[in-house]
């Protein structure tokens, strides 16, 4: 492809001088080396580092083949998963799909819907009601194979699929992606003979988008997983530990955000001017939030969709507490062209825009926002993607993952664990009287009575 995504830090230097960021060169290079040598915290979870270069033709062809089978047999595929077992696939599929895919009359590929990412009774009721009228299949994803939300959804939807298609046919329409030896989903998959893919032990959920966890749903949705991997692979080499700080975008982003944090910018807002990037931001928030938010440390990752949110969060960004910096993902060239028509009567006063592209207006909104926010004391980082396609999304995903690993090490936390996620689960299980939680149940009910 010849081009790469680009990182611009010029608009943070008036807040943090360039030499301060550059002074982080050694720390960033050491952090990157620690990742590659496996000498840092959480070093048993580094399998994601080489996923792009190690994605074998055999695996990709197998995934593509499974995708073709599901595409032929299903109008809808429900992807069941939560957190890292869901967000990456949704991020890529949403970024690449037609915004109105649901209402299109003709569908070359199945529509992708999601379940197990919440415990909404109405959501599941409505989903099941809809599925009664369609031929559907399921991709069930859970590394542990025991997470409550997806397990519940799978119990309901698996049963429905069997009722609609018969037990034997249903088995052909379910794909399981889980641990190679443990967990309820693994046991079910073996018992029932579902087509299965393994999530390797050394890959954590939020770093798994470039494994079958992301690739399988993305392929079924009709997108080119080889291009996604190609982009990620190029970025893998561009951000390797033998690429020095001056050329290594992941190191530079990690260094910049850590210096911004030290200067009191405790919130990073990931902004886009392209509504299809909404779920890329959701994925990014999980990646950075779960990786860095621990030991009372870390930047709080937030996100906005512009210009939509300029009419809601824009006020706070411009004039609220000055604890924010902004990282904007900018897409250089839209995939389609649309020009603004002339209206001879100029009733709306918009003739000054006639003949110009919608994207020009969007880009000026982007530039105007950047200048306004800098004036309002919001440092600005800009990431430019040449186009919204599989190749550059692959680059972007790997760039963020790599920078996250480096950034976590610079912050001196283990970026690959998430001990805090267990707290709500323990309480929920105690409240639901799950076997094994009897003692906690007693304690929690006493606490609630007080
Ligand atoms: O990043 C993570 O590890 C988590 O977000 C998990 O992906 C999430 O909790 C789902 O876990 P599992 O795949 O075991 O169902």
XYZ file of C-alpha atoms and ligand atoms in Angstrom:
465
model
C 0.000 0.000 0.000
C 2.955 2.308 0.576
C 1.273 4.569 3.113
C 0.930 4.317 6.864
C -1.311 5.828 9.451
C 0.351 8.936 10.829
C 0.737 10.426 14.304
C 1.046 14.186 14.839
C 2.120 15.529 18.231
C 2.757 19.133 17.102
C -0.282 20.420 18.948
C 0.778 19.223 22.357
C 4.164 20.946 22.343
C 2.805 24.286 23.541
C 1.577 22.431 26.641
C 4.434 19.940 27.068
C 7.657 21.033 25.328
C 8.914 18.587 22.714
C 12.166 17.998 24.589
C 10.215 16.703 27.617
C 8.465 14.120 25.421
C 11.743 13.258 23.695
C 13.360 12.738 27.098
C 11.098 9.693 27.373
C 12.982 8.038 24.509
C 14.950 5.659 26.725
C 11.968 4.768 28.907
C 9.779 4.111 25.846
C 12.459 2.046 24.105
C 13.064 0.045 27.286
C 9.338 -0.587 27.667
C 9.136 -1.797 24.077
C 12.167 -4.055 24.584
C 10.601 -5.467 27.746
C 7.534 -6.410 25.688
C 9.609 -8.113 23.007
C 11.918 -9.877 25.449
C 9.058 -10.879 27.708
C 10.859 -9.405 30.703
C 8.048 -7.166 32.017
C 4.921 -7.634 34.093
C 2.250 -9.946 32.690
C 4.761 -11.567 30.345
C 2.617 -14.679 30.035
C 0.115 -12.603 28.037
C 2.236 -11.444 25.128
C 0.923 -13.764 22.415
C -0.800 -10.823 20.680
C 2.555 -9.215 19.784
C 3.195 -11.580 16.887
C -0.360 -12.461 15.905
C -0.149 -10.635 12.541
C 3.176 -12.143 11.440
C 2.191 -15.575 12.710
C -1.304 -15.686 11.179
C -0.885 -18.754 8.967
C -2.463 -19.139 5.565
C -4.003 -22.355 6.891
C -5.793 -20.565 9.742
C -7.004 -17.713 7.531
C -8.254 -20.137 4.867
C -10.040 -22.186 7.524
C -11.774 -19.082 8.911
C -12.720 -17.956 5.394
C -14.128 -21.383 4.664
C -16.239 -21.434 7.839
C -17.397 -17.921 6.995
C -18.536 -19.078 3.543
C -20.566 -21.922 5.034
C -22.313 -19.601 7.496
C -22.854 -16.992 4.783
C -24.620 -19.545 2.617
C -26.872 -20.849 5.376
C -27.683 -17.769 7.477
C -29.398 -14.426 7.060
C -28.273 -13.285 10.510
C -25.263 -14.207 12.607
C -25.425 -13.451 16.309
C -21.983 -12.855 17.772
C -22.120 -13.706 21.467
C -19.396 -12.259 23.688
C -18.517 -9.394 26.003
C -15.522 -7.093 26.525
C -12.513 -8.279 24.589
C -14.528 -11.187 23.214
C -16.830 -8.792 21.366
C -15.616 -5.211 20.995
C -12.855 -5.791 18.434
C -15.124 -7.577 15.986
C -17.857 -4.989 16.397
C -15.352 -2.141 15.983
C -14.108 -3.457 12.646
C -17.503 -4.564 11.318
C -19.134 -1.229 12.159
C -16.248 0.752 10.674
C -16.497 -1.121 7.379
C -20.244 -1.667 7.053
C -22.740 0.485 5.217
C -24.346 2.717 7.864
C -27.804 1.538 6.772
C -27.002 -2.122 6.276
C -30.020 -3.168 8.351
C -32.467 -1.492 6.012
C -30.902 -2.573 2.736
C -33.162 -4.851 0.739
C -30.494 -7.088 -0.765
C -27.852 -8.677 1.424
C -24.802 -10.375 0.023
C -23.655 -11.336 3.517
C -25.459 -12.076 6.775
C -26.354 -9.189 9.067
C -24.302 -9.316 12.257
C -26.116 -8.834 15.557
C -24.694 -9.068 19.063
C -25.731 -10.721 22.306
C -24.102 -11.486 25.628
C -22.682 -7.962 25.875
C -25.344 -7.018 28.414
C -27.985 -8.666 30.615
C -30.931 -6.714 29.257
C -34.130 -8.749 29.444
C -35.855 -6.499 26.920
C -32.827 -6.719 24.623
C -32.864 -10.513 24.670
C -36.646 -10.708 24.354
C -36.613 -8.424 21.332
C -33.659 -10.235 19.766
C -35.299 -13.626 20.177
C -38.570 -12.322 18.775
C -36.773 -11.005 15.709
C -34.775 -14.203 15.185
C -37.970 -16.259 14.975
C -38.383 -14.891 11.457
C -34.846 -15.520 10.215
C -32.350 -18.249 9.480
C -29.602 -17.487 11.959
C -26.324 -18.847 13.202
C -24.224 -18.189 16.295
C -20.572 -17.394 16.876
C -20.084 -17.822 20.598
C -16.884 -16.311 21.990
C -15.573 -16.610 25.523
C -11.994 -17.299 26.534
C -12.912 -18.488 30.018
C -16.068 -20.096 28.672
C -17.790 -19.226 31.926
C -18.589 -15.503 31.725
C -22.185 -15.011 32.867
C -23.448 -12.572 30.237
C -22.457 -14.575 27.127
C -23.243 -17.919 28.798
C -26.803 -16.731 29.495
C -27.254 -15.469 25.946
C -25.902 -18.715 24.509
C -28.252 -20.805 26.625
C -31.258 -18.858 25.277
C -30.168 -18.545 21.656
C -28.711 -22.049 21.385
C -32.017 -23.468 22.562
C -33.915 -21.285 20.102
C -31.678 -22.347 17.235
C -32.250 -26.018 18.056
C -36.008 -25.429 18.245
C -36.025 -23.667 14.872
C -33.581 -25.867 12.968
C -33.503 -29.190 14.787
C -30.618 -30.362 16.962
C -28.390 -31.703 14.182
C -28.738 -28.743 11.831
C -28.219 -26.302 14.746
C -24.807 -27.866 15.420
C -23.720 -26.901 11.908
C -24.701 -23.287 12.550
C -22.739 -22.728 15.747
C -19.078 -21.770 15.959
C -17.352 -21.699 19.342
C -14.208 -19.669 20.044
C -12.768 -20.472 23.435
C -9.979 -22.004 25.512
C -8.375 -25.163 24.167
C -9.075 -27.259 27.260
C -11.147 -25.500 29.915
C -14.506 -23.886 30.495
C -18.162 -24.650 29.905
C -18.107 -23.428 26.307
C -15.192 -25.722 25.513
C -17.008 -28.687 27.084
C -20.189 -27.910 25.145
C -18.284 -27.464 21.887
C -16.573 -30.842 22.267
C -19.770 -32.617 23.315
C -21.835 -31.142 20.505
C -19.109 -31.161 17.866
C -19.311 -27.429 17.073
C -16.751 -26.001 14.704
C -14.249 -24.442 17.133
C -11.297 -22.083 17.243
C -8.880 -21.709 20.122
C -7.999 -18.560 22.042
C -4.425 -19.197 23.098
C -3.569 -18.969 26.799
C -1.134 -16.127 26.192
C -3.667 -13.783 24.551
C -5.905 -11.653 26.763
C -9.403 -10.683 25.623
C -8.749 -7.036 24.820
C -5.672 -7.955 22.759
C -7.460 -10.684 20.786
C -9.059 -8.869 17.846
C -6.435 -10.173 15.404
C -7.008 -13.786 16.511
C -10.084 -15.884 15.522
C -12.008 -13.864 18.154
C -12.114 -10.901 15.784
C -11.309 -12.552 12.476
C -14.197 -15.048 12.441
C -17.058 -12.509 12.823
C -15.281 -10.026 10.526
C -14.929 -12.670 7.804
C -18.597 -13.723 8.096
C -19.601 -10.084 7.722
C -17.881 -10.201 4.325
C -14.669 -8.276 5.043
C -11.152 -9.079 3.958
C -9.301 -10.492 6.949
C -6.085 -10.899 4.929
C -5.947 -7.149 4.324
C -6.665 -6.522 8.008
C -3.779 -8.795 8.964
C -1.536 -7.255 6.275
C -2.069 -3.784 7.757
C -1.466 -5.056 11.275
C 1.653 -6.901 10.144
C 3.137 -3.781 8.575
C 2.446 -1.916 11.814
C 3.985 -4.782 13.797
C 7.269 -4.183 11.973
C 6.962 -0.371 12.135
C 6.594 -0.472 15.924
C 9.065 -3.221 16.684
C 11.749 -2.751 19.370
C 14.429 -2.288 16.715
C 12.652 0.804 15.352
C 13.989 3.794 17.325
C 11.807 6.264 19.202
C 12.119 8.941 16.489
C 10.408 6.634 13.973
C 8.286 4.527 16.279
C 4.731 5.872 16.462
C 3.679 3.538 19.273
C 6.562 4.687 21.493
C 5.834 8.344 20.725
C 2.126 8.069 21.505
C 2.883 6.189 24.740
C 5.464 8.795 25.792
C 3.180 11.739 24.952
C 0.190 10.435 26.894
C 2.308 9.580 29.940
C 3.782 13.100 29.992
C 0.301 14.583 29.573
C -0.866 12.495 32.522
C 2.032 13.775 34.650
C 0.974 17.329 33.777
C -2.519 16.716 35.206
C -4.346 15.646 32.047
C -6.075 12.659 33.574
C -8.687 12.191 30.831
C -7.989 11.285 27.221
C -10.885 11.827 24.857
C -10.700 9.842 21.630
C -12.563 11.886 19.048
C -13.612 11.042 15.525
C -15.307 12.918 12.730
C -16.580 9.734 11.132
C -19.577 8.085 12.770
C -18.452 4.618 11.679
C -15.552 4.848 14.116
C -17.810 4.858 17.179
C -17.045 1.242 18.094
C -13.334 1.632 17.389
C -13.471 4.096 20.281
C -15.427 1.620 22.415
C -12.739 -0.997 21.737
C -9.991 1.538 22.484
C -11.638 2.515 25.788
C -11.632 -1.087 26.941
C -8.058 -1.595 25.780
C -6.670 1.385 27.677
C -9.118 1.406 30.574
C -8.572 -2.221 31.561
C -4.862 -2.123 30.828
C -3.922 1.041 32.708
C -6.643 1.766 35.240
C -5.207 0.036 38.292
C -3.168 0.734 41.445
C -4.891 4.141 41.537
C -3.148 5.058 38.308
C -3.995 5.580 34.671
C -5.657 7.988 32.263
C -9.462 7.765 32.107
C -10.297 6.950 28.463
C -13.412 8.642 27.098
C -14.727 9.150 23.587
C -16.857 11.448 21.458
C -18.301 11.322 17.935
C -17.962 14.682 16.190
C -19.538 16.814 15.021
C -22.545 15.184 16.775
C -21.046 15.545 20.254
C -19.790 19.074 19.654
C -23.419 19.924 20.348
C -23.355 18.097 23.671
C -19.877 17.457 25.091
C -18.324 20.316 23.098
C -19.154 22.818 25.820
C -17.349 20.818 28.503
C -14.366 20.167 26.290
C -14.055 23.866 25.523
C -14.609 25.308 28.988
C -14.944 22.614 31.664
C -12.198 21.434 34.026
C -8.848 21.564 32.289
C -7.870 17.935 32.891
C -8.442 16.666 29.346
C -6.386 16.008 26.277
C -7.820 14.931 22.974
C -6.720 12.320 20.447
C -8.440 12.752 17.114
C -8.691 9.985 14.533
C -8.917 11.670 11.171
C -9.774 9.832 7.950
C -8.019 11.515 5.033
C -10.202 10.390 2.129
C -13.818 9.187 2.294
C -14.768 6.086 0.337
C -17.480 7.949 -1.601
C -17.851 11.402 -3.085
C -20.809 13.696 -2.444
C -20.995 17.354 -3.473
C -23.305 20.072 -2.213
C -25.902 21.187 -4.789
C -26.649 24.793 -5.756
C -30.027 26.260 -4.843
C -30.753 29.196 -7.129
C -32.881 30.921 -4.484
C -30.229 30.227 -1.823
C -33.024 29.969 0.766
C -30.773 28.328 3.357
C -27.827 30.657 2.673
C -25.587 27.690 1.905
C -24.630 28.610 -1.658
C -21.143 29.550 -0.482
C -20.669 25.771 -0.171
C -22.192 24.819 -3.517
C -20.066 22.450 -5.562
C -17.812 21.613 -2.620
C -17.585 18.187 -1.036
C -19.356 17.320 2.212
C -15.990 16.084 3.412
C -14.487 19.545 2.975
C -17.072 20.914 5.408
C -16.321 18.054 7.806
C -12.567 18.662 7.541
C -13.005 22.377 8.258
C -15.125 21.465 11.275
C -12.261 19.204 12.349
C -9.643 21.912 11.896
C -11.826 24.563 13.520
C -12.466 22.281 16.500
C -8.780 21.537 16.902
C -7.894 25.252 16.940
C -10.729 26.058 19.351
C -9.749 23.272 21.721
C -6.085 24.234 21.671
C -7.169 27.815 22.499
C -9.262 26.298 25.284
C -6.169 24.590 26.727
C -6.839 21.078 25.408
C -3.682 19.465 23.997
C -4.358 17.713 20.698
C -2.902 14.505 19.288
C -3.874 13.612 15.744
C -3.871 10.164 14.164
C -4.500 10.183 10.423
C -5.798 7.180 8.511
C -5.471 7.507 4.725
C -8.769 5.645 4.203
C -11.303 3.600 6.095
C -10.535 0.087 4.860
C -9.359 -3.237 6.239
C -5.661 -2.508 5.697
C -5.559 0.777 7.605
C -7.874 -0.481 10.337
C -5.422 -3.361 10.808
C -2.633 -0.807 11.192
C -4.664 1.265 13.639
C -5.618 -1.674 15.850
C -2.067 -2.938 16.126
C -0.718 0.578 16.696
C -3.088 1.084 19.640
C -2.325 -2.346 21.109
C 1.412 -1.840 20.895
C 1.278 1.677 22.314
C -0.918 0.364 25.130
C 1.633 -2.272 26.131
C 4.451 0.292 26.063
C 2.366 2.918 27.871
C 1.370 0.457 30.602
C 4.993 -0.456 31.239
C 5.964 3.234 31.333
C 3.222 3.709 33.926
C 4.713 0.740 35.815
C 1.522 -1.318 35.902
C 0.774 -4.766 34.526
C -1.182 -3.877 31.366
C -2.321 -7.463 30.857
C -4.384 -8.212 33.949
C -7.772 -6.908 35.115
C -8.152 -7.859 38.795
C -10.725 -5.109 39.370
C -13.261 -6.700 37.026
C -13.882 -9.498 39.552
C -15.332 -7.211 42.251
C -18.813 -6.814 40.734
C -18.960 -10.484 39.755
C -18.349 -11.660 43.334
C -21.144 -9.441 44.646
C -23.524 -10.445 41.868
C -22.917 -14.161 42.473
C -23.383 -13.709 46.225
C -26.628 -11.794 45.634
C -27.850 -14.528 43.290
C -26.921 -17.274 45.793
C -24.581 -19.002 43.374
C -23.301 -22.276 44.866
C -19.891 -21.681 46.424
C -20.753 -18.090 47.438
C -22.763 -18.913 50.602
C -20.427 -17.041 52.970
C -20.293 -13.926 50.790
C -24.095 -14.089 50.426
C -24.561 -13.923 54.201
C -22.126 -11.033 54.493
C -23.596 -9.067 51.641
C -27.209 -9.441 52.821
C -26.176 -8.285 56.317
C -24.415 -5.307 54.759
C -27.447 -4.372 52.705
C -29.751 -4.562 55.760
C -27.691 -1.936 57.627
O -10.135 -8.123 28.075
C -10.577 -8.993 28.799
O -9.867 -9.915 29.243
C -12.031 -9.024 29.183
O -12.707 -7.909 28.704
C -12.702 -10.264 28.630
O -12.549 -10.286 27.248
C -14.182 -10.308 28.996
O -14.348 -10.213 30.369
C -14.817 -11.579 28.493
O -14.182 -12.693 29.020
P -14.335 -14.126 28.369
O -13.771 -14.073 27.012
O -13.574 -15.035 29.274
O -15.802 -14.437 28.359
